[in-house]
mmCIF file of C-alpha atoms in Angstrom:
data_model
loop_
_atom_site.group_PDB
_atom_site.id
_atom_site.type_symbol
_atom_site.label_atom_id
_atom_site.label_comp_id
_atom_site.label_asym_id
_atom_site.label_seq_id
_atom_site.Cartn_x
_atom_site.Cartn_y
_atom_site.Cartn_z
ATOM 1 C CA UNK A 1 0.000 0.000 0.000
ATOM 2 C CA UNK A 2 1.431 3.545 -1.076
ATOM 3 C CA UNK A 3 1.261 6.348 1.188
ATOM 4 C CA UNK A 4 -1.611 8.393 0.013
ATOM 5 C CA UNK A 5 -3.714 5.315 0.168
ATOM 6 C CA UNK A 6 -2.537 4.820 3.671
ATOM 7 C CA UNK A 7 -3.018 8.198 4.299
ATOM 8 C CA UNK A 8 -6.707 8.011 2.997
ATOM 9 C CA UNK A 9 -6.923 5.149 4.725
ATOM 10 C CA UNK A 10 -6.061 6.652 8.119
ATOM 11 C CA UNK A 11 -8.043 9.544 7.812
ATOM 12 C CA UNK A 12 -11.330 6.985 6.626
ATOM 13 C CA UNK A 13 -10.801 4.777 10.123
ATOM 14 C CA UNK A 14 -10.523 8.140 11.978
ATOM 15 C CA UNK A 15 -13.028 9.604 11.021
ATOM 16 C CA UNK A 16 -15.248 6.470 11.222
ATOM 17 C CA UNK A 17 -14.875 6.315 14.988
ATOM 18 C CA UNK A 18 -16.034 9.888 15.690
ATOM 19 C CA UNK A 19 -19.053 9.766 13.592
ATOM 20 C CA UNK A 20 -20.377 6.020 13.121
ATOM 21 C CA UNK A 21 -21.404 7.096 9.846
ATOM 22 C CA UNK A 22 -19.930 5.685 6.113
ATOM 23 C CA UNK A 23 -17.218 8.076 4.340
ATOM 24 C CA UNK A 24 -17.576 9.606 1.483
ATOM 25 C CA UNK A 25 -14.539 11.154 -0.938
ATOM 26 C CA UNK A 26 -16.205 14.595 -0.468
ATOM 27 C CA UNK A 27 -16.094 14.219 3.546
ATOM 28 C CA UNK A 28 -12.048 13.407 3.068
ATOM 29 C CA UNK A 29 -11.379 16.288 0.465
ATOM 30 C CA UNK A 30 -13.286 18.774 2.965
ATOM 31 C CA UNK A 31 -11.881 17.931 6.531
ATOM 32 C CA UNK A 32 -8.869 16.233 5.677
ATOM 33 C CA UNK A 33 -5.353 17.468 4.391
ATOM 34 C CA UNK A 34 -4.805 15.161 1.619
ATOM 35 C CA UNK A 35 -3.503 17.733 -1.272
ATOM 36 C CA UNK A 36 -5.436 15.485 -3.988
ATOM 37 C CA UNK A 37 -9.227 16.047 -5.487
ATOM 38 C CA UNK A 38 -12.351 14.304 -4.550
ATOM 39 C CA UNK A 39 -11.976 12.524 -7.791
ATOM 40 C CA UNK A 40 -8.938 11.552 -6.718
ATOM 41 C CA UNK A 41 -9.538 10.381 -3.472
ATOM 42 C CA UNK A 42 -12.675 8.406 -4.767
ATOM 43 C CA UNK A 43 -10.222 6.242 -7.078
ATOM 44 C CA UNK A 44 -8.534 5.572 -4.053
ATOM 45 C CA UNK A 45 -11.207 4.526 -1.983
ATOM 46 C CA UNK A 46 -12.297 2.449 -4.732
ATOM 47 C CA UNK A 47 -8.683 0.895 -5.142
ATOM 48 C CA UNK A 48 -8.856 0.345 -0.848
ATOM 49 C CA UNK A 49 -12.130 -1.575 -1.486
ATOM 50 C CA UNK A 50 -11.120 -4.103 -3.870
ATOM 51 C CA UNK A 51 -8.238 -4.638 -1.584
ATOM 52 C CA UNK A 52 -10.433 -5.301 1.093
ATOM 53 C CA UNK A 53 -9.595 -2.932 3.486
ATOM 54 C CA UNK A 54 -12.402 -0.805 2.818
ATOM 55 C CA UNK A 55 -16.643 -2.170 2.888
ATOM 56 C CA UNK A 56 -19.042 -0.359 1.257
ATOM 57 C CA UNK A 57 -22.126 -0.763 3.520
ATOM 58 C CA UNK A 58 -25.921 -1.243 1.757
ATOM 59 C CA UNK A 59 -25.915 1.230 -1.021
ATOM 60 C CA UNK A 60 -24.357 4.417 0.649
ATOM 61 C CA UNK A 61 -22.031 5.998 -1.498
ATOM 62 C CA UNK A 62 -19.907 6.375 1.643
ATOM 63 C CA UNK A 63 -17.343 3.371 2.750
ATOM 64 C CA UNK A 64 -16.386 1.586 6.048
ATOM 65 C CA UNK A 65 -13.189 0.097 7.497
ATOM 66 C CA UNK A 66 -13.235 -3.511 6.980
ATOM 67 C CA UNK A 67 -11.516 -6.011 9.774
ATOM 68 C CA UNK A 68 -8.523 -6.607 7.120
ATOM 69 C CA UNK A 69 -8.504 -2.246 7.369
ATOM 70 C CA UNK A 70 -8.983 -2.360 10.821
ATOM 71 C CA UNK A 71 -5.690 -4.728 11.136
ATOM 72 C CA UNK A 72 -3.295 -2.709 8.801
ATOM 73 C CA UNK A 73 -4.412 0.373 11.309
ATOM 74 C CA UNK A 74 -3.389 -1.271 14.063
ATOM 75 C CA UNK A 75 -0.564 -2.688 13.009
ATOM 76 C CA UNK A 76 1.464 -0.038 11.020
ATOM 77 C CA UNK A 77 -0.386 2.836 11.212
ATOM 78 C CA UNK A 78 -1.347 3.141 14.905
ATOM 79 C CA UNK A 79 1.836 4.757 16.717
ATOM 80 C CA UNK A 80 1.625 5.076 20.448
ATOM 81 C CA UNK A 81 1.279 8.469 22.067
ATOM 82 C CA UNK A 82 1.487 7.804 25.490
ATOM 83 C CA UNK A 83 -1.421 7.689 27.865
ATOM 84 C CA UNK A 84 -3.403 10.680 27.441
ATOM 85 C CA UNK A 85 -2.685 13.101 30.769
ATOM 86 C CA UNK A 86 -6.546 12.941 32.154
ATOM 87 C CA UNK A 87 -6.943 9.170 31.744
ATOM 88 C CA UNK A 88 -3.528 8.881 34.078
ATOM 89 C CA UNK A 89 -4.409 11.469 36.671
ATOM 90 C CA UNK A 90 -7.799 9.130 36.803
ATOM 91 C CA UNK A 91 -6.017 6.076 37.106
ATOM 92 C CA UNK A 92 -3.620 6.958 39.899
ATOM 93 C CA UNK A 93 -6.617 8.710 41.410
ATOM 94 C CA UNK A 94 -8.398 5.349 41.721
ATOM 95 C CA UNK A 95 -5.372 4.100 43.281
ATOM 96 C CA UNK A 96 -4.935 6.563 46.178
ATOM 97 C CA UNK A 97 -8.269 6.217 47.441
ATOM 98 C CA UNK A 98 -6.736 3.143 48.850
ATOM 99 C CA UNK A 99 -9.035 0.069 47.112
ATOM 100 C CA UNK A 100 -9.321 -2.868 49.609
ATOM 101 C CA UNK A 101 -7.309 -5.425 47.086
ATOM 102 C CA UNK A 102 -6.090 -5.201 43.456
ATOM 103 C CA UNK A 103 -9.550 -7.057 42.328
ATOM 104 C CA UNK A 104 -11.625 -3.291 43.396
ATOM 105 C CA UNK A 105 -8.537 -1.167 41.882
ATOM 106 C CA UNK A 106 -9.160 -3.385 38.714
ATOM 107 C CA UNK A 107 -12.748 -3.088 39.214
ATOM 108 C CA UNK A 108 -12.604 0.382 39.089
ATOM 109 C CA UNK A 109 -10.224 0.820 36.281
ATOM 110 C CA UNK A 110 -12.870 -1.071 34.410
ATOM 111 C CA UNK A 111 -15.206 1.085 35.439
ATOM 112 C CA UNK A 112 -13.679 4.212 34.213
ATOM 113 C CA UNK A 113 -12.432 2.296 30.637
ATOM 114 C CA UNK A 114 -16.092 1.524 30.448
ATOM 115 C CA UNK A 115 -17.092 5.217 31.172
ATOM 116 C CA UNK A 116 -14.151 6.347 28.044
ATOM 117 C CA UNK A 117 -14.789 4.206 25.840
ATOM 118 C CA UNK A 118 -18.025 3.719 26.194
ATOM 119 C CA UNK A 119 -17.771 -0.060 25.617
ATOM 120 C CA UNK A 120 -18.069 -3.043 27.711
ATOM 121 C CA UNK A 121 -14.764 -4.231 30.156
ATOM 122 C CA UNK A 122 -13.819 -7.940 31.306
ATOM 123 C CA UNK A 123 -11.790 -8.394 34.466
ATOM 124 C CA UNK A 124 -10.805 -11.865 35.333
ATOM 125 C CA UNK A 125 -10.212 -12.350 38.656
ATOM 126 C CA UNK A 126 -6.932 -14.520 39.922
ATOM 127 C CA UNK A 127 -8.090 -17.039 41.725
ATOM 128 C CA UNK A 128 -9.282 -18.854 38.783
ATOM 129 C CA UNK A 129 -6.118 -19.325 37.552
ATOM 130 C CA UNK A 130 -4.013 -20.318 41.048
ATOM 131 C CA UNK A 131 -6.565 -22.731 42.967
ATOM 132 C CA UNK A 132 -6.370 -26.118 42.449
ATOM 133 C CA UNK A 133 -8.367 -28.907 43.652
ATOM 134 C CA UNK A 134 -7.813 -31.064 46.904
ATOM 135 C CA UNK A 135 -10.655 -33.007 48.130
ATOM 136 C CA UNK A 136 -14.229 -33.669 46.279
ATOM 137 C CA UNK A 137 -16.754 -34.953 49.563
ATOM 138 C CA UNK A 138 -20.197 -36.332 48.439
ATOM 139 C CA UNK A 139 -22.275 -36.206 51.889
ATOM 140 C CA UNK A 140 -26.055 -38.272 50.793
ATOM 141 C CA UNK A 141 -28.849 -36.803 52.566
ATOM 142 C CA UNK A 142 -31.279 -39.283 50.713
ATOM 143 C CA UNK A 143 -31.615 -42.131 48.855
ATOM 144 C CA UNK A 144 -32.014 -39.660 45.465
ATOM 145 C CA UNK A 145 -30.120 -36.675 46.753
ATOM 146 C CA UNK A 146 -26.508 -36.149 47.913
ATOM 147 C CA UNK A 147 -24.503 -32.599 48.157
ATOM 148 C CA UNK A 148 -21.298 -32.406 46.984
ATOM 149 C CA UNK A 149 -18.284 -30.248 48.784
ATOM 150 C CA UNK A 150 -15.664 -29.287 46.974
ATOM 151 C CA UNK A 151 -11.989 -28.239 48.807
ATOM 152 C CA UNK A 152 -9.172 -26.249 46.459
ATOM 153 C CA UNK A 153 -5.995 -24.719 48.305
ATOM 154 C CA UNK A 154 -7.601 -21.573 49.019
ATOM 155 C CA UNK A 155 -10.224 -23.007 50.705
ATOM 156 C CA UNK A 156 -14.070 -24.650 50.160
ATOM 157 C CA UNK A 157 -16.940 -23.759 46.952
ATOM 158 C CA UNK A 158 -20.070 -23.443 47.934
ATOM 159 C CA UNK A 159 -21.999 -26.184 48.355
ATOM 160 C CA UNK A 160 -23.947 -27.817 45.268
ATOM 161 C CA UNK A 161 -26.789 -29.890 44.959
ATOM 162 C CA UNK A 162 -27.010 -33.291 43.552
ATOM 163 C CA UNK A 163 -30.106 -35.313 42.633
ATOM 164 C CA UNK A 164 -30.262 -38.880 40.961
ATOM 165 C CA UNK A 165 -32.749 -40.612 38.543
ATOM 166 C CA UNK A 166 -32.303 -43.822 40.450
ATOM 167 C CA UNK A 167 -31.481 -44.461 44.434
ATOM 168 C CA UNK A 168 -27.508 -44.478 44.904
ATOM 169 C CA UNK A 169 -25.620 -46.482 48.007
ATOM 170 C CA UNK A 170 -23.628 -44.011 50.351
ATOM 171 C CA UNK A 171 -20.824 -46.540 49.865
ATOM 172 C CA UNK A 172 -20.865 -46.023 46.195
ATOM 173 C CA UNK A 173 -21.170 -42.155 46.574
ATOM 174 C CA UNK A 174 -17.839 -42.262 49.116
ATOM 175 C CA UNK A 175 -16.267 -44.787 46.582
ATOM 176 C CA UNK A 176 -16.632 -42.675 43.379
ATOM 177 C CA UNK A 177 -15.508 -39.175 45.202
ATOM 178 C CA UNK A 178 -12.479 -40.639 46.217
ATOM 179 C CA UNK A 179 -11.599 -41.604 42.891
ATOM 180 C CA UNK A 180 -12.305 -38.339 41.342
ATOM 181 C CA UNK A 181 -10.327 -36.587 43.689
ATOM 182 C CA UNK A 182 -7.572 -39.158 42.926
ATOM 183 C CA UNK A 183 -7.648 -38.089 39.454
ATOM 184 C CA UNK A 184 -8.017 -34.619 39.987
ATOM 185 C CA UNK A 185 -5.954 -33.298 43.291
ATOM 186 C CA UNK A 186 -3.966 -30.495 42.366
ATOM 187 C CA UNK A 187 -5.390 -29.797 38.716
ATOM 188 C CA UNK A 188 -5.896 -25.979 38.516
ATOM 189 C CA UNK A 189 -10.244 -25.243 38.583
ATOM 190 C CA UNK A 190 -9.296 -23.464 34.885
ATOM 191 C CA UNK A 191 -8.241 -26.494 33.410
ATOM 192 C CA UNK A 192 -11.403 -27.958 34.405
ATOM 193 C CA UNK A 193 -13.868 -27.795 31.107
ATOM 194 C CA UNK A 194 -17.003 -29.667 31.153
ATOM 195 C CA UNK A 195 -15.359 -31.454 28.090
ATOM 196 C CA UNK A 196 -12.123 -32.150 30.065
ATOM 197 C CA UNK A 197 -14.543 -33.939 32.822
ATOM 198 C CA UNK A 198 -16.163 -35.737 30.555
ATOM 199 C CA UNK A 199 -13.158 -37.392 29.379
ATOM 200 C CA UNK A 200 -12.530 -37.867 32.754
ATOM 201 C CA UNK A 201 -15.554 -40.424 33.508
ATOM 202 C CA UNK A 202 -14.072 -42.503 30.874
ATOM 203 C CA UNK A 203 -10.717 -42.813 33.345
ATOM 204 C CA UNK A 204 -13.178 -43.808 36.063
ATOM 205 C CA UNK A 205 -14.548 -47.116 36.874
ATOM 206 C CA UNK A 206 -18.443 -46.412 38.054
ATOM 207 C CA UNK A 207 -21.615 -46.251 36.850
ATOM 208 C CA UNK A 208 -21.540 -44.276 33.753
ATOM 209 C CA UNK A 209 -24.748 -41.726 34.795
ATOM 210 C CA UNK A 210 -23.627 -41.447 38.416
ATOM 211 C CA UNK A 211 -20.738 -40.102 37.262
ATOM 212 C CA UNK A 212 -21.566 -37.833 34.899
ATOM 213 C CA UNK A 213 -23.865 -36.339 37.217
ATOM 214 C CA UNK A 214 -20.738 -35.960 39.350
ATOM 215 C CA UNK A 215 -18.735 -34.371 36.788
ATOM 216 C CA UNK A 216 -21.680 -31.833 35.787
ATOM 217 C CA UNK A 217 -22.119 -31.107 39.788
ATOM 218 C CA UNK A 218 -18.171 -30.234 39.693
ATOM 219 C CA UNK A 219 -18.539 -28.414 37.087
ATOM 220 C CA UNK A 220 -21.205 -26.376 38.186
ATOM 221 C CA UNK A 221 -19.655 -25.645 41.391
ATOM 222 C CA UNK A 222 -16.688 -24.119 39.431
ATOM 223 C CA UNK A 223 -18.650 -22.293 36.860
ATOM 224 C CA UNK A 224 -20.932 -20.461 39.772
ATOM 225 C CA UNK A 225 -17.942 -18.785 41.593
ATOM 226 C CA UNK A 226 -17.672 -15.040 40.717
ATOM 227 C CA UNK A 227 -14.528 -14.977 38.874
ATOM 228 C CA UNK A 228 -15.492 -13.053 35.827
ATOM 229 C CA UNK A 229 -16.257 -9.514 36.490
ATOM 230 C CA UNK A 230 -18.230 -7.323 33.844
ATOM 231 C CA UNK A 231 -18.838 -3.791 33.901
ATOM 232 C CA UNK A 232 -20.418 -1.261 31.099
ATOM 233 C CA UNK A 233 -23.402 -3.230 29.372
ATOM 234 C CA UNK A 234 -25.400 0.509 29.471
ATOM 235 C CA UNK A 235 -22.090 1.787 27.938
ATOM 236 C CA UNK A 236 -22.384 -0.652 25.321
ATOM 237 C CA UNK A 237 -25.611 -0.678 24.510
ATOM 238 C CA UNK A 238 -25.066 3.809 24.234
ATOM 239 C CA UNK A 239 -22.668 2.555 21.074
ATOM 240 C CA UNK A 240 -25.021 3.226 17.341
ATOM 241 C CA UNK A 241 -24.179 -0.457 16.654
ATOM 242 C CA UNK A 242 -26.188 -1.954 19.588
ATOM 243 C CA UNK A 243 -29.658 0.238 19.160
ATOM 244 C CA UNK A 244 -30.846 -3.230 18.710
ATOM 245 C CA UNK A 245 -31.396 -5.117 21.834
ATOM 246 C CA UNK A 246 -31.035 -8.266 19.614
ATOM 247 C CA UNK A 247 -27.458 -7.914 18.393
ATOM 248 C CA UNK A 248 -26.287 -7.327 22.285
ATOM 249 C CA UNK A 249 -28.050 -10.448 23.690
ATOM 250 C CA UNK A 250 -25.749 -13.264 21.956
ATOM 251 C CA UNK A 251 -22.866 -11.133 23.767
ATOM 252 C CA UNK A 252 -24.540 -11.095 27.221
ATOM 253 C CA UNK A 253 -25.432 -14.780 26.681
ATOM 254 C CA UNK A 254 -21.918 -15.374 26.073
ATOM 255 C CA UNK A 255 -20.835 -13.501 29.283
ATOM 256 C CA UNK A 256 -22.587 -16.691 31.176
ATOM 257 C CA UNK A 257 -20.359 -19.298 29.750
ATOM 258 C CA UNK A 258 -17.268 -19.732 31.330
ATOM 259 C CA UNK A 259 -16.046 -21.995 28.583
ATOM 260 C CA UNK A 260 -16.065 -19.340 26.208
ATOM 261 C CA UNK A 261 -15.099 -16.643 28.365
ATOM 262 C CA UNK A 262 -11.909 -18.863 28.922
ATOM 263 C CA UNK A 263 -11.352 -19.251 25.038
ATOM 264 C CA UNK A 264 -11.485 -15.299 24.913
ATOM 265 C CA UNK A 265 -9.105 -14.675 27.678
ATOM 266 C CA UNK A 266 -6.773 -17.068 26.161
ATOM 267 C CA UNK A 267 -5.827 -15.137 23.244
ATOM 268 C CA UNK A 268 -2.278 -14.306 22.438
ATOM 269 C CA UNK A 269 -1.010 -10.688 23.480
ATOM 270 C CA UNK A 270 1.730 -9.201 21.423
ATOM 271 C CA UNK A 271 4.117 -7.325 23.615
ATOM 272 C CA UNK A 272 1.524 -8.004 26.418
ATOM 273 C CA UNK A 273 -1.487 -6.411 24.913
ATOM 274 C CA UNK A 274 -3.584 -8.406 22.428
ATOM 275 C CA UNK A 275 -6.387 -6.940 20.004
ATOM 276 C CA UNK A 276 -8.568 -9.387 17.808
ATOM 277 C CA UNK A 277 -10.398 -7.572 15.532
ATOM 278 C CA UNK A 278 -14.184 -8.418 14.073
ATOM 279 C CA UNK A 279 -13.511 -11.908 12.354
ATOM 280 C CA UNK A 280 -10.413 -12.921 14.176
ATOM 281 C CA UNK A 281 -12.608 -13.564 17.180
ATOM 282 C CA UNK A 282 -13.530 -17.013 17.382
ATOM 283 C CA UNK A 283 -16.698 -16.850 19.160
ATOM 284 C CA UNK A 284 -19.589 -16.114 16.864
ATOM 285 C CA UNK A 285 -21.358 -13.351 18.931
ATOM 286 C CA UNK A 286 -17.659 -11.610 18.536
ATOM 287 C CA UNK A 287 -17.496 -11.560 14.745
ATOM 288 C CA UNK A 288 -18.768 -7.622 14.217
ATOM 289 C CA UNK A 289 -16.610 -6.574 17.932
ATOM 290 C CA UNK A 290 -12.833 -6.086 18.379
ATOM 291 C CA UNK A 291 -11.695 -7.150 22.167
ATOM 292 C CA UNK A 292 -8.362 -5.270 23.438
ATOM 293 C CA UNK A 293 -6.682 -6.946 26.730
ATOM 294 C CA UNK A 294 -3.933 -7.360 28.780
ATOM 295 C CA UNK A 295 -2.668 -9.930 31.369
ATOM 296 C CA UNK A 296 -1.106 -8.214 34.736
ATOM 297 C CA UNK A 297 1.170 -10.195 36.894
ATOM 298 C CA UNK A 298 4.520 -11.604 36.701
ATOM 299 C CA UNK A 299 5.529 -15.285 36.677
ATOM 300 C CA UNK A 300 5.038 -15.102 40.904
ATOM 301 C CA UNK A 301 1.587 -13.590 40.815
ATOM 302 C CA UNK A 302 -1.020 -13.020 38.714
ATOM 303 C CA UNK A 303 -2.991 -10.514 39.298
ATOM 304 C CA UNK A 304 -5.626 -10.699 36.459
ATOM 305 C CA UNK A 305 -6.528 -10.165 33.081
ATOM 306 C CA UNK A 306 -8.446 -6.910 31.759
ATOM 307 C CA UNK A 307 -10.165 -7.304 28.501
ATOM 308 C CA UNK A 308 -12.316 -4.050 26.895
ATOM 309 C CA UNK A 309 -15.191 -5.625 24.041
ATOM 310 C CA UNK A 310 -17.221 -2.981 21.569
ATOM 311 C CA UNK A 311 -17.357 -2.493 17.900
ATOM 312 C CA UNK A 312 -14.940 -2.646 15.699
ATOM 313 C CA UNK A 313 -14.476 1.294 15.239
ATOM 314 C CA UNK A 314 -13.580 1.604 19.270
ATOM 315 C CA UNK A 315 -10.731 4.415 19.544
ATOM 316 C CA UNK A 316 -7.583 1.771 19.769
ATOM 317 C CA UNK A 317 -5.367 4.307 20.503
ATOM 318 C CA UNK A 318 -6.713 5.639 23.580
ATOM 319 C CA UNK A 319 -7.608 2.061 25.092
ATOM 320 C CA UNK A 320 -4.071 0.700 24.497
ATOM 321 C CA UNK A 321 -2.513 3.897 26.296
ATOM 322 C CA UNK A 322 -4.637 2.823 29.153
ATOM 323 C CA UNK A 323 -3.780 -0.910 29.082
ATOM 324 C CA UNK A 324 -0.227 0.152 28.485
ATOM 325 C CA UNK A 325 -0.231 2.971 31.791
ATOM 326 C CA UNK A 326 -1.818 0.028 33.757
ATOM 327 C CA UNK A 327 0.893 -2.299 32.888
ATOM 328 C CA UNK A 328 3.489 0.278 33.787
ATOM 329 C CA UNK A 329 1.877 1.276 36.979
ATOM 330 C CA UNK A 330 1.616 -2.207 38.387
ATOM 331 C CA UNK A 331 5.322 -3.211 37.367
ATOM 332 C CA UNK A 332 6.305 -0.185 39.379
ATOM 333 C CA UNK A 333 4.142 -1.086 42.182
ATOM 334 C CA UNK A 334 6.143 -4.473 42.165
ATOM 335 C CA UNK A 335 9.654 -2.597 42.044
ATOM 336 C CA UNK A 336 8.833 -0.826 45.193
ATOM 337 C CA UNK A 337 7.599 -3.466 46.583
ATOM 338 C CA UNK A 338 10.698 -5.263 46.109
ATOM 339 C CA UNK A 339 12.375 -2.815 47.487
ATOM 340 C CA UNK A 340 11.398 -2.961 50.833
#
């Protein structure tokens, strides 16, 4: 790509993200300093389009980034500026009012990203990815009915529910949970997919629909703790691109599955910060969003992972200063720490 197509290009996704609204060549000649015609920059548009980095939505004469434009952006066009002055000020602010534990100061930081950006922010708390599992206890309190207890290293899950099609011996209840907790002591809970328990039962000896019902009870247990943390739906939903209540509910229904909440954590981060973009997502309710995140931590402690989900025109720059500041702030926090 030659420079006055990137340039075009630049000014397109720019303008795109302040107004929501398709581009035409006359809107680029006007507020843009290209030093070529509207003819001109038509051509070019046209030229951007058949590359693909350029959709032309309906029939509007005006075009849109498309995900492949979105990507060149981010990767040779976007050049970091630094955190903008305000959104650090903010940021330390949050952290002098003294938060009880890094989960509220992360909390919070959502909070205000949310607020920004006006999109929706993901904060995965640690303890998903340290505990690991010690003892599974199965205590019957009927013939059909049995509760099962579940122990990690940082202590007990609540306390879930089982219930049986057919009446099951205490002895085989007592048998069964010792063998799943010889199978699974001191696997990390995030390693523990209803798939991966499933292929579990097959390493068990047992009646095949007792323990299934185990492994779904286990699972359950894991999947109820609060470990995902999501703030700025009403942001969201603010955003042109989510008027309709119906394009926003596969995303909130996807906020209740820890599978694929995992899947969208896992993503790789280039120097620490990743960005998928519109079809890069894997997860179907992602394909018209871009998700920006960043783990925190070292290879001692993990503190979490933040992860900011809107449309595909969000303002990168300004959410990867953040993400970037944070980053910064909490390696510095570690040096002093150190320190002392």
């Amino acid at each position: 790509m030659d420079e006055r197509k990137q340039r075009i290009l630049h000014a397109i996704i720019q303008d795109y993200i302040k107004s929501a609204e398709p581009v035409g060549s006359r809107t680029l000649a006007k507020n843009y300093n290209l030093g070529v015609s509207p003819a001109t920059v038509r051509n070019e548009m046209a030229d951007l389009e058949e590359l693909g980095f350029l959709e032309q939505p309906h029939t509007s004469a005006g075009r849109i980034p498309s995900a492949k434009g979105y990507r060149f952006y981010v990767d040779a066009m976007l050049h970091s500026n630094g955190t903008e002055r305000e959104d650090a000020e903010k940021i330390n602010k949050i952290w002098q009012e003294k938060p009880a534990n890094f989960e509220d100061f992360f909390l919070n930081v959502a909070k205000l990203i949310s607020q920004i950006s006006h999109n929706m922010s993901l904060f995965l708390a640690p303890a998903h990815d340290t505990s690991v599992l010690k003892f599974i206890h199965v205590l019957p309190i009927g013939e059909n009915r049995a509760i099962m207890v579940v122990v990690t290293d940082q202590g007990a899950l609540d306390n879930e529910p089982m219930y049986f099609k057919e009446a099951v011996s205490d002895d085989v209840l007592a048998s069964l949970a010792i063998r799943f907790t010889n199978v699974l002591k001191d696997v990390r809970l995030s390693s523990m997919t209803m798939q991966n328990l499933e292929a579990t039962v097959q390493l068990i000896e047992g009646p095949r629909a007792v323990l299934l019902i185990l492994a779904e009870t286990l699972y359950r247990a894991i999947a109820k703790r609060k470990l995902f943390y999501s703030v700025g739906t009403t942001e969201l939903l603010e955003q042109p691109e989510f008027k309709d209540i119906k394009k926003v509910q596969p995303i909130l229904s996807m906020l209740e599955e820890q599978d694929q909440l995992n899947q969208l954590l896992a993503a790789s981060k280039k120097n620490g910060i990743g960005i998928t973009i519109g079809s890069e997502n894997q997860a179907e309710p992602l394909k018209d969003l871009s998700v920006i995140q960043a783990d925190f931590g070292d290879k001692d402690e993990r503190i979490g992972t933040l992860a900011i989900l809107g449309p595909t025109r969000m303002e990168y720059s300004r959410i990867i200063g953040i993400l970037s500041y944070m980053q910064d702030f909490m390696r510095a926090l570690a040096e002093n720490k150190n320190r002392k």
